[in-house]
Coordinates of C-alpha atoms and ligand atoms in Angstrom, one line a residue:
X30 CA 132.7 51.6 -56.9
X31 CA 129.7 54.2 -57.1
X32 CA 128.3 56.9 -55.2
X33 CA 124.5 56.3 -53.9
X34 CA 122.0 58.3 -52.4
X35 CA 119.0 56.3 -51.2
X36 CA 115.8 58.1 -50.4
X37 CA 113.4 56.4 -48.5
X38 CA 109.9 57.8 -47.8
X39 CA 107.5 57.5 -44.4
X40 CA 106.2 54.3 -45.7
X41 CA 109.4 52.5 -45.8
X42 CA 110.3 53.5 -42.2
X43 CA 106.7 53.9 -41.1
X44 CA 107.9 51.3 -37.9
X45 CA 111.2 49.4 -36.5
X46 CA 110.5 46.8 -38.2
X47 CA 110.5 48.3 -41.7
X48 CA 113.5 50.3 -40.4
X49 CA 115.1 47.3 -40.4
X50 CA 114.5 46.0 -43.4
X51 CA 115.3 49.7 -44.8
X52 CA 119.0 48.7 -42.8
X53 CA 119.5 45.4 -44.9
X54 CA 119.0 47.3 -48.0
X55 CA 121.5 50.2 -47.3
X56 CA 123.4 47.3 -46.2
X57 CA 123.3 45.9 -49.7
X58 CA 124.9 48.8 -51.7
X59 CA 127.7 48.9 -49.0
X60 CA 128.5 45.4 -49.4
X61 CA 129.1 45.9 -53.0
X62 CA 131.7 48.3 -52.6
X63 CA 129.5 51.1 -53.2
X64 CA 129.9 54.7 -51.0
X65 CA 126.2 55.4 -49.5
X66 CA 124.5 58.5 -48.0
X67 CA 120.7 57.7 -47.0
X68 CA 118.0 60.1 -47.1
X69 CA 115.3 59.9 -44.7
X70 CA 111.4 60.8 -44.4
X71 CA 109.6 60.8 -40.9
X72 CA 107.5 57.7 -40.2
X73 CA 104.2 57.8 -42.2
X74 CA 101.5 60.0 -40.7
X75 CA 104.1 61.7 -38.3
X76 CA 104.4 65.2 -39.7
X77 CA 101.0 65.2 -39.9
X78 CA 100.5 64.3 -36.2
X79 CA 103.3 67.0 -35.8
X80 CA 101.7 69.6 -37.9
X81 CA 98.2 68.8 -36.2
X82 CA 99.8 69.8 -33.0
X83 CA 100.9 73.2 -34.0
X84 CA 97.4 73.9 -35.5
X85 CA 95.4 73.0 -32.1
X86 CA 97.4 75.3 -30.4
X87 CA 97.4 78.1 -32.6
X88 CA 96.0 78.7 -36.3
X89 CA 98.4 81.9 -36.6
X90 CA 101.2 80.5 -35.8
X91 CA 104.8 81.4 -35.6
X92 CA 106.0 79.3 -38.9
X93 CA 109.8 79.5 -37.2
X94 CA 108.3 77.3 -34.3
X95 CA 106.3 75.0 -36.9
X96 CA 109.5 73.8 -38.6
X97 CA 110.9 73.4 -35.0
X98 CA 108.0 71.3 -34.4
X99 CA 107.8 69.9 -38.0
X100 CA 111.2 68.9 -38.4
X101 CA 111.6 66.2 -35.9
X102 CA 109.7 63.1 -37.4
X103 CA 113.3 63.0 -39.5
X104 CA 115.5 63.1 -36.5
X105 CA 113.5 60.2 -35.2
X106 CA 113.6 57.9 -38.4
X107 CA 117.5 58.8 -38.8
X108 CA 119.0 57.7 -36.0
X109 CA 116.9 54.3 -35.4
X110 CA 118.5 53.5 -38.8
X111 CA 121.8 54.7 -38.1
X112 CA 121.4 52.7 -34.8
X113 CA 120.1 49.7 -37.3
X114 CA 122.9 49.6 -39.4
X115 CA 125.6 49.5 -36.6
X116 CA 123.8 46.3 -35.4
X117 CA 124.3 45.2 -38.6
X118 CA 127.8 46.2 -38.3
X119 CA 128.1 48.7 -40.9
X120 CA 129.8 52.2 -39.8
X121 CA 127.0 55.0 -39.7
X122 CA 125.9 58.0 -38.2
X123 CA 123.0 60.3 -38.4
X124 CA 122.8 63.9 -40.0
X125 CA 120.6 66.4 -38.8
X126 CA 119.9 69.4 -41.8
X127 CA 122.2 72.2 -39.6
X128 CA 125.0 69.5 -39.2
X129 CA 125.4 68.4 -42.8
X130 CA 124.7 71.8 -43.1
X131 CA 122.2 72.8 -45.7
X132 CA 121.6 75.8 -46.2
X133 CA 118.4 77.0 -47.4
X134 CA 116.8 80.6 -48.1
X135 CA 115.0 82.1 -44.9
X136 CA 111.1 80.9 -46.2
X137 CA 110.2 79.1 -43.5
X138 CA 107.5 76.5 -44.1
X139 CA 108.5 76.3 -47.5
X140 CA 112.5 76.6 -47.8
X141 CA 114.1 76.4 -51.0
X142 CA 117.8 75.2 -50.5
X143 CA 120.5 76.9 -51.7
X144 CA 123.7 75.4 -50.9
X145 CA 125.0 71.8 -49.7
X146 CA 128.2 72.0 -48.0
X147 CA 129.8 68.5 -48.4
X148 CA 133.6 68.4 -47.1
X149 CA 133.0 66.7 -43.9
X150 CA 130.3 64.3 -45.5
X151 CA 133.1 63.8 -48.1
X152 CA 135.6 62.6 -45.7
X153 CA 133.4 60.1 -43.9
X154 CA 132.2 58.7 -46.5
X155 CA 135.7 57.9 -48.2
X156 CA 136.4 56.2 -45.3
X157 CA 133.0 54.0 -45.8
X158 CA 130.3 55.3 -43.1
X159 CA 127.4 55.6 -44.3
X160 CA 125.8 59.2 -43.6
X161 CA 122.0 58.9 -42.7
X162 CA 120.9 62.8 -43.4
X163 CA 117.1 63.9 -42.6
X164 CA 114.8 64.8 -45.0
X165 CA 113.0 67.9 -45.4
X166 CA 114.8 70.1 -43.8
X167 CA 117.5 72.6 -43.2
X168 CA 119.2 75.3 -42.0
X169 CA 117.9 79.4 -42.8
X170 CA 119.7 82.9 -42.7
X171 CA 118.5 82.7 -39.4
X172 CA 120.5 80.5 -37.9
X173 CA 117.4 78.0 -37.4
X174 CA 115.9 75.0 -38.9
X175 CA 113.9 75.3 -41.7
X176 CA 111.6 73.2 -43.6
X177 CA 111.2 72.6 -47.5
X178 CA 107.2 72.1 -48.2
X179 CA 105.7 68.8 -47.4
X180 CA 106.9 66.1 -49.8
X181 CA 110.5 68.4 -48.9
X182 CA 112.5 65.4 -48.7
X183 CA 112.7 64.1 -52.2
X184 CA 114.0 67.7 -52.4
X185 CA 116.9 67.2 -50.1
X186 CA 117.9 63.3 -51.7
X187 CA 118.1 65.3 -54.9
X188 CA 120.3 68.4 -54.0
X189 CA 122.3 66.1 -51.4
X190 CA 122.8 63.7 -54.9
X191 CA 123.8 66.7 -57.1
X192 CA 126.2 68.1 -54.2
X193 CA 127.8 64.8 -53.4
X194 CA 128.0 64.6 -57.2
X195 CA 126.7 60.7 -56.8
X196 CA 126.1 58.3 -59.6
X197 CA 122.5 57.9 -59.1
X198 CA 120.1 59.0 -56.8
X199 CA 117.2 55.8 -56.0
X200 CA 114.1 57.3 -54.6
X201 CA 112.7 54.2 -52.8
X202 CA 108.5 54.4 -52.3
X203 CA 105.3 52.7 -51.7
X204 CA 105.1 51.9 -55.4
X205 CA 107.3 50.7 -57.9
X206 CA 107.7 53.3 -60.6
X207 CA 105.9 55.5 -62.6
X208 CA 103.5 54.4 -64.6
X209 CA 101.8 55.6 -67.6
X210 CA 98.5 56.8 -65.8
X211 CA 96.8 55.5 -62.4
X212 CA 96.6 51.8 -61.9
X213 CA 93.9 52.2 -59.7
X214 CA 91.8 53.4 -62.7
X215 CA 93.0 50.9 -65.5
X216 CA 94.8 47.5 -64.8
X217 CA 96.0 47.9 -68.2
X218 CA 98.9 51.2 -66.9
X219 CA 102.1 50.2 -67.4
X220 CA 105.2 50.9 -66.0
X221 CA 107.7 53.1 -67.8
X222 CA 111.3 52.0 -68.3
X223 CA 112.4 55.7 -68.4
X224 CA 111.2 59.5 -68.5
X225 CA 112.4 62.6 -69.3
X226 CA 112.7 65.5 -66.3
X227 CA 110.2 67.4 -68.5
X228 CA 107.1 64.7 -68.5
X229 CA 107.8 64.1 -65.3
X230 CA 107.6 67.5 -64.1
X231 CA 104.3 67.6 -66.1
X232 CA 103.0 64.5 -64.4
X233 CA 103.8 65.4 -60.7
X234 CA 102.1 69.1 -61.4
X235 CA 99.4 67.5 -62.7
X236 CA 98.4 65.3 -59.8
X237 CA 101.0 62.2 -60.2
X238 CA 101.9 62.3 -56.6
X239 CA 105.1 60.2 -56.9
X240 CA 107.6 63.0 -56.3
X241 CA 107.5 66.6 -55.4
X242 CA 107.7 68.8 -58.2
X243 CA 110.3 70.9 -57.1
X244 CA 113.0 67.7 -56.9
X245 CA 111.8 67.2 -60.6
X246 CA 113.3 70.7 -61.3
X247 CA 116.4 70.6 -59.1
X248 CA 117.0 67.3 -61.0
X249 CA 116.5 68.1 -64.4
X250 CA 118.7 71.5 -63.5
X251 CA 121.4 69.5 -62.2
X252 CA 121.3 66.4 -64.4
X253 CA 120.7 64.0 -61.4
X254 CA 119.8 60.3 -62.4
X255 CA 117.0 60.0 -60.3
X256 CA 115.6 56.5 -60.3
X257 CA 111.8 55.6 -58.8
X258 CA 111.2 52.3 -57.2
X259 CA 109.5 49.8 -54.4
X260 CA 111.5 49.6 -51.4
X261 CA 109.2 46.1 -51.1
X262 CA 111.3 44.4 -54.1
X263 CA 114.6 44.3 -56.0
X264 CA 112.4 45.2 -59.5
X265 CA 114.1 48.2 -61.5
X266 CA 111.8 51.2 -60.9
X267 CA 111.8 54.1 -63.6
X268 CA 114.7 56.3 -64.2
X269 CA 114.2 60.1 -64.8
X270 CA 116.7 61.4 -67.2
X271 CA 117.6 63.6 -70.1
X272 CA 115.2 63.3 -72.6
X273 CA 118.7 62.6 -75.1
X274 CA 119.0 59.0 -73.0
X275 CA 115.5 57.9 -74.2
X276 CA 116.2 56.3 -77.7
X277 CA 112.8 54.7 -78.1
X278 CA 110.0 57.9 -77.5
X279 CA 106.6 57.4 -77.5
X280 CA 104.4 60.0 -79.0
X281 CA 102.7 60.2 -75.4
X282 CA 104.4 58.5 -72.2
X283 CA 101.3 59.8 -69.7
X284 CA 97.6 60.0 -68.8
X285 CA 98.1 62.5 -65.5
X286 CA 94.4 63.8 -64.2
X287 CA 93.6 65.7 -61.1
X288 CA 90.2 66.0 -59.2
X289 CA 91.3 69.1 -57.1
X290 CA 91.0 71.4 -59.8
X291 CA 87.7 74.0 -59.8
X292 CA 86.4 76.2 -62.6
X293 CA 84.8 80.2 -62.0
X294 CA 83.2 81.7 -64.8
X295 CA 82.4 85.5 -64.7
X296 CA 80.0 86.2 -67.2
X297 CA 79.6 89.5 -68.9
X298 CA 82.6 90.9 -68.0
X299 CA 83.1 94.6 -70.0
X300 CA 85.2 93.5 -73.2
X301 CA 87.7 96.5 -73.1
X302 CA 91.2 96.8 -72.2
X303 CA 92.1 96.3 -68.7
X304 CA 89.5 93.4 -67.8
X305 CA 92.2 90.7 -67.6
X306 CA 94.4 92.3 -65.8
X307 CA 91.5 93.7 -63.2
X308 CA 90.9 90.2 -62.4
X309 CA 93.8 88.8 -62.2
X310 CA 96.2 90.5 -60.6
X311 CA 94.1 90.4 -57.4
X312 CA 94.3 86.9 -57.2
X313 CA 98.0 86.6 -57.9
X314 CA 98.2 89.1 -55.5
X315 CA 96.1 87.1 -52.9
X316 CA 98.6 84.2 -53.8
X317 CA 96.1 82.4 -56.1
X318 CA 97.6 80.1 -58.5
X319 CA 95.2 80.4 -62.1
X320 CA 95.7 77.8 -64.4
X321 CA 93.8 77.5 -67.6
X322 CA 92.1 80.8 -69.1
X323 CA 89.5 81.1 -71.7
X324 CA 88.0 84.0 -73.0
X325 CA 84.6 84.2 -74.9
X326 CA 84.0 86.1 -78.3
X327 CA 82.3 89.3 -76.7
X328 CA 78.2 88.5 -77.9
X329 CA 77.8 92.1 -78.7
X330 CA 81.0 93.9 -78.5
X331 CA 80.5 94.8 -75.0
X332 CA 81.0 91.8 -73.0
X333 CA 82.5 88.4 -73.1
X334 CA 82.9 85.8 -70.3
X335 CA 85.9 84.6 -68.3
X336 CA 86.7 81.4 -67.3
X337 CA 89.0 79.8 -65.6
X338 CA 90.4 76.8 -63.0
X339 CA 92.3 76.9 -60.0
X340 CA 93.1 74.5 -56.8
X341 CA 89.8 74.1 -55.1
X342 CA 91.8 74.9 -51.7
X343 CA 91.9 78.3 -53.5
X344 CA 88.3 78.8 -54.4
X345 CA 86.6 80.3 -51.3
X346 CA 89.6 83.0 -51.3
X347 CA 89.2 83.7 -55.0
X348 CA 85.3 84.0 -55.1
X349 CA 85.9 86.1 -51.8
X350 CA 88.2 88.6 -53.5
X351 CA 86.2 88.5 -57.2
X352 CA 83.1 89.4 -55.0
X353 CA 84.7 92.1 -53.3
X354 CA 85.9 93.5 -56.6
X355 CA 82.7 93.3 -58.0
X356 CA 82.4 97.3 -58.3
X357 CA 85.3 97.1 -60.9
X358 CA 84.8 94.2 -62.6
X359 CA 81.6 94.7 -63.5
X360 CA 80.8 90.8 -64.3
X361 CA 76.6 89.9 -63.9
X362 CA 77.6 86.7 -62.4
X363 CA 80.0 85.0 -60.7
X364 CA 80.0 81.0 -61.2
X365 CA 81.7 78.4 -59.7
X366 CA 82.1 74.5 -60.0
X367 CA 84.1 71.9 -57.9
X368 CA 82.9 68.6 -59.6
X369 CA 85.9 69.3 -62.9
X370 CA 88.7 67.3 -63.2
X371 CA 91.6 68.4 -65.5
X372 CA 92.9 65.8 -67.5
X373 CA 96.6 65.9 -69.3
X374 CA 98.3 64.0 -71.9
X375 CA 101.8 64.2 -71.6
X376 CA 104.5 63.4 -73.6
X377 CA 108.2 65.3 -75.8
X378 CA 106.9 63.4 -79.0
X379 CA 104.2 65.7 -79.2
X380 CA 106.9 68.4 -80.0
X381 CA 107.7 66.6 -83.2
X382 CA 104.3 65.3 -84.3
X383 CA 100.9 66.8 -85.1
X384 CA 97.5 65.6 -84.2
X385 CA 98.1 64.8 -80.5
X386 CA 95.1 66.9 -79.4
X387 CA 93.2 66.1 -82.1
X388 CA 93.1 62.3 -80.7
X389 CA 92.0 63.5 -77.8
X390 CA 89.5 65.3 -78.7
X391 CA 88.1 62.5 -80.6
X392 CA 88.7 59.6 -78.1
X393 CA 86.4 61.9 -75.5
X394 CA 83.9 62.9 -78.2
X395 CA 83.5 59.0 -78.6
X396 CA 82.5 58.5 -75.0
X397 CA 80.1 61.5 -74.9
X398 CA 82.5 63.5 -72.7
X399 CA 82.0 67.4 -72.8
X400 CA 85.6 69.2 -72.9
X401 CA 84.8 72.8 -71.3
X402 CA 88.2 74.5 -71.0
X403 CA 91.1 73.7 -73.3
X404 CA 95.3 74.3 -72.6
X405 CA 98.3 73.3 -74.2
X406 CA 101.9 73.5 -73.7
X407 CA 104.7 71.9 -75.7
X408 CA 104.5 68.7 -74.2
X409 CA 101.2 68.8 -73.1
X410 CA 97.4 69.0 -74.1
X411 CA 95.1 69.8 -70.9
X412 CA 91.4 69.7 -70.9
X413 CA 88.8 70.6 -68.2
X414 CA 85.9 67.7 -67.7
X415 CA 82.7 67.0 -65.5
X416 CA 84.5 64.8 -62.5
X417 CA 82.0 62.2 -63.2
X418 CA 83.7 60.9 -66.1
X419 CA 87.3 60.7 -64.7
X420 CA 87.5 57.2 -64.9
X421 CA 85.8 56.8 -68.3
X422 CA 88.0 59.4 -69.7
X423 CA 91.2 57.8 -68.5
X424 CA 90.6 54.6 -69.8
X425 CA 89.4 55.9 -73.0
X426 CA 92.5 58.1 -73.9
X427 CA 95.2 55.2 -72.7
X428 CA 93.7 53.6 -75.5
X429 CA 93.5 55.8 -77.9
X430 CA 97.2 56.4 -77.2
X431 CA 98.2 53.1 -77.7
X432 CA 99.4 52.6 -74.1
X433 CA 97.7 49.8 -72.7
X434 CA 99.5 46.7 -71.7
X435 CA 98.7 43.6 -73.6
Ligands
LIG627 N1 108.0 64.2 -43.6 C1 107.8 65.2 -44.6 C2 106.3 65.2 -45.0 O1 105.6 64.3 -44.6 C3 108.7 65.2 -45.7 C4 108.6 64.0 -46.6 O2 108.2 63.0 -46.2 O3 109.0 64.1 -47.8 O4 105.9 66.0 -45.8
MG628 MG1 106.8 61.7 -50.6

């Protein structure tokens, strides 16, 4: 007998119908002797309906009324299905964040949860009902709900797995693992077996939207077994675990690329102490995220030029907040460019081996590709393109890394 949490996302319960069939699946695991609590998203497209609500009515609003507002798509989804399974006469009932209850710091909008309390849960599901919890959300400080950050309720499978101390924790989704870059862009991607917390918490910052970052963290802090796959078919999916459990590591195990990345350069900023940090900190303190930095040789001692990328959501705010710094910063220009996409290669190997980037940099140079901005980390070599070649770019470095499919 094992302990399961089952997360299923807005496409899996996007309609009755599909509730249902989410029903014969939970169904499945109880039948086999198994103890189940079931994590629940809000049919697809409802939070956003929700969330569109909230915005007509006021831009500024109050974001304790927005997670009132927010946080009912789950209450929805979670009792249809506890509903569902009693039809099918298995024991349920639903969970509501304040009832289970989770706590979770006072953030609202974007609550980080901080404890699980699990005794009742513990005693119901000895006794073999199932416990259908709601996604995304919690309780605050406050006393009221809160809400995690859209994508939240991967988040609250994974800390409801680690509390519950379950054997495995099966994130069920509109695809069936995670694959070694986008099929979309090359037929040849290939599904991977296993990865480690750490590539996948590269790949889903990086733009691999299959599970929000921060349930990549809580896992690989807790040592959940999370496991990624289709809730269309019985396939295995791909398990994220300890990087000790993978005996067979590739040198790279991803291709991750995002489009929403854009690129300022200041130019002529004053080489002297100081510059960095007078244009930096005003954007961190404005809340803007900088990712990659490079810094010219200064041409004649004097000045250099700055570049770096950011979300594009952020740009406006940051060219905003450069400009109105201008008197300090002294730059002669100020440019920016939307059309980049950062591209990463992924993978532990690279910890233990040289010449990683050095492919890379070859495999693009082959195609013609121009690499403007350049960042590494220990598993990871990031490079800034001309959107254009996205595709072309993709393709060429699954190749050169060996990871096509035959
Ligand atoms: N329903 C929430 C959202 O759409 C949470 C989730 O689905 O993970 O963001
Ligand atoms: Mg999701």
């Amino acid at each position: 007998m094992a302990r399961i949490v089952q997360k299923f996302g807005g496409t899996s319960v996007a309609n009755t119908d599909r509730i249902k069939a989410v029903a014969l699946r939970v169904k499945a695991e109880v039948d086999s002797g198994n103890q189940v609590a079931v994590v629940l998203s809000a049919m697809s497209g409802e939070t956003n309906k929700l969330v569109e609500y909230v915005t007509s009515i006021s831009k500024l609003y109050d974001a304790r009324e927005y997670d009132a507002i927010v946080a009912t798509g789950e209450q929805v989804t979670i009792g249809l299905l506890a509903i569902a399974l009693q039809d099918l006469g298995v024991s349920a009932r639903s969970w509501l964040g304040w009832q289970v209850p989770i706590h979770t710091d006072g953030v609202h909008g974007k609550a980080r949860i901080e404890r699980v309390e699990t005794d009742e849960m513990n005693v119901r599901l000895e006794l073999g009902e199932v416990c259908v919890v709601a996604g995304f959300q919690g309780i605050g400080p406050d006393n009221r709900i809160t809400t995690l950050g859209r994508g939240g309720s991967d988040t609250s499978a994974v800390a409801l797995a680690a509390a519950l101390n379950a054997d495995r924790c099966d994130i069920y989704t509109d695809v069936d693992g995670v694959y070694t870059t986008d099929p979309r862009i090359t037929p040849k991607a290939r599904k991977l077996e296993k990865i480690s917390y750490e590539e996948m918490l590269e790949m889903a910052s990086v733009g691999a939207k299959v599970l929000q970052t921060r349930s990549v963290e809580l896992a690989m802090k807790q040592k959940v077994r999370v496991q990624v796959r289709s809730s269309y078919n019985d396939e295995p999916g791909t398990l994220v675990v300890d990087e000790d459990e993978i005996v067979e590591q590739e040198l790279v195990s991803g291709i991750a690329y995002s489009r929403d990345e854009a690129k300022i350069t200041l130019v002529a900023v004053p080489d002297q102490p100081g510059s960095a940090a007078a244009i930096f900190g005003p954007l961190a303190d404005n809340g803007i995220n900088v990712d990659m930095i490079v810094q010219n040789i200064s041409q004649d001692n004097h000045a250099t030029d700055m570049t770096f990328t950011l979300p594009i959501a952020d740009l406006d705010r940051a060219v905003a907040t450069l400009e109105g710094n201008r008197d300090v910063l002294q730059y002669r220009e100020l440019r920016s460019d939307k059309d980049v996409t950062k591209l990463s290669v992924i993978g532990v190997g690279m910890r233990s081996h040289a010449g990683v980037a050095q492919r890379m940099f070859t495999a693009l140079a082959d195609k013609g590709i121009n690499i403007q901005v350049i960042s590494t980390s220990e598993i990871k070599v990031s490079v800034l393109i001309a959107e254009e070649y996205t595709e072309l770019a993709v393709r060429a470095l699954h190749t050169a890394y060996g990871l096509d499919s035959d």
